[in-house]
Amino acid sequence: MPKKLIIDGQEIEVEDGITLLQACEQAGAEIPRFCYHERLSIAGNCRMCLVEVEGSPKPVASCAMTVNDLPPNRDGSTKKVFTKSATVKKAREGVMEFLLINHPLDCPICDQGGECDLQDQAMAFGIGGSRYHENKRAVEDKYIGPLIKTMMTRCIHCTRCVRYMTEVAGVEELGLISRGEDAEITTYLEKGILSEMSANAVDLCPVGALTHRPWAHNARPWELRKTESIDVMDAVGCNIRVDTRGAEVMRILPRNNDAVNEEWISDKTRHVVDGLKTQRLDQPYIRKDGRLVPASWDEALAVVAEKLKSTAAERIGAIAGDLAGAEEMFALKELMGQLGVKNIDCRGANEAVNSAAGRASYVFNTTIERIEQADAILIAGSNPRIEAPVLNARIRRRWRQGLLKVGLIGTPAALTYDFTHIGDGMQSLVDLADGKHAFAKVLAEAKRPMVIVGAGAFARADGAVAMALAARVAEAARKGSDEGWAVFNVLHTAAARVAGLDLGFVPGEGGKATSAMLDAANSGALDLVWLLGADEIDMGSLGNAFVIYQGTHGDAGAHRADVILPGAAYTEKSATYVNTEGRAQVTARAVFPPGDAKEDWTIIRAVSGKIGRALGFDTLSELRAQMYRQVPALARLDHPHGGDGEAAALAKLASAGGMADATAFVSPVGDFYFTNPVARASAVMAELSALNKAAGSAGGLKAAE
């Protein structure tokens, strides 16, 4: 039942059960706060949010009191709340004075300077001096982890970091110990926290107690130019902000999108920045006498054009990598189509996902946002914690609310929530599909069940069988589910995968898939292979084929290449990426590519001109116009798939047959910090990888042995 309040003379009607702080903000009042955060539990520590309530003997902490807690007036009149009265002003000034009693005056050397809540609120709600003249308290700095720099003397004990680590990241290793003047935030076991999402705690810190170690003392926020973009480290499509100074990316921060990542990003997304600067390909190379030597663009394009013209179409193959944008995949597909090449693929070896069964057969149909409504989840062949940390945090939040049952098929992993381990591999899926396991009943009785299939299940030689069995399980779960609820979900690990499938970047009739192309190249049946940023394939299987590598870093593909065409990274181009739930999003160019590197679609367009088969576009807008005509889903920006056509897709998937392998489902992500060329070029990721290996399964980043 809605509640009526009079806030600063304005009568409003607010939703039942919300906090007084939220009600005041709905009325347009500005309420300062340090401990309160919308996505964390309420602590009521800082008392900065004090307001005056009619009839109350003292100011009230508005974050910790709901509108239901307000006692009614004796005469039945509407309750009055004041946020700007003299009492409130004096109370907030007193709280601010207390908060600053022990806070050091080191703003000039503090990395939080310029974007510090304490600075802003001290100016807005504090007073110009202090009556405290004793010595300030000093606190020993703590080692919280390799990404977090601490200066605990600045800490005001808001406990946001503690609540974030416990509630969101699922790492219950940080807490507030002791009392009074001896109180301090610390790790219980006096060791660093190794979590895949630890650095978000720094964003939450309202003072400079926690700052980012990798970019300490690098820049001030007012020096940076901010560009809104999209992350490509996994297939979730987290919204990010890229901060640059001149031609250099200085840092990456999360951008709020409640439907995708809320305001969290993984540590890899945030701290992969130095990988954008090192081992970059900044000019074309041609292999001569076994060595790669620098060349001009004209020389490199001439060699590529000559090879394409002199090679039969059936002896040419093209493979798109995990970080390729939709525009360059569309351009390469068009070029291969002009040449009559049918051997094209955007998938890794043996990936049993295909656009033939419809879009619902290869996307996350339930959508990320609706995970919070699920009541039963089956995870098959996936470790979401290392494949999609932000999505995993959604599952944890739903689990913390209670009444969620999670089942896992695959190698047991240290997830951040409890689960029932059903089995290791295909037989467990067979048992579920036949209703022989107890978890089948859980799915059948659930009103909002989810089946999540990961690459550990579908990226195998028998991946089609795994998908068919998972589809059967999903079909059975759909029968008792709520109307309109989508059950079947594919969790991809590559940012480029869904867009490639949308575009039909898969073998034409009679064409070879990735694994078949590798076999053909190894046996001499394929003479030319174009790798569009494809570094995650077995380069040793390419045999003596002529390899054109178009990419950004000196990674595996560049080492094997006969011609290198330097492209642009995701921060250096405007490109469309479709996340695992089918949501199309566009990156924005924050800086220009280094040296002579070019945007990828322009390279392919230039090659088409050299071979006399010019593609029908000269600008990015012309390319997108053609791409949108062929694939309208790519034009619907920021709209997830939503489960359209799920029933038909499941029927097609379930009809597939084949021989099943008894081996266990294993996540394809062996090292969370080294999943792509940008990450492998990062010194910070290398340090984290080494620490994770040394710690074994500490932090839960590796599957349990």
Coordinates of N, CA and C in Angstrom, one line a residue, residues 158 188 264 323 572 700:
C158 N 33.1 2.7 6.5 CA 31.7 2.7 5.9 C 31.4 1.2 5.7
Y188 N 41.0 -11.4 7.4 CA 41.0 -12.2 8.6 C 42.3 -13.0 8.7
W264 N 29.2 -3.4 -12.2 CA 30.4 -4.3 -11.9 C 31.1 -4.7 -13.2
L323 N 37.6 -11.9 -30.8 CA 37.4 -10.5 -30.5 C 37.0 -9.7 -31.8
E572 N 39.8 1.1 -30.2 CA 40.3 2.0 -31.3 C 39.4 2.0 -32.5
G700 N 39.1 -19.4 -5.9 CA 38.1 -20.1 -6.7 C 38.2 -19.9 -8.1

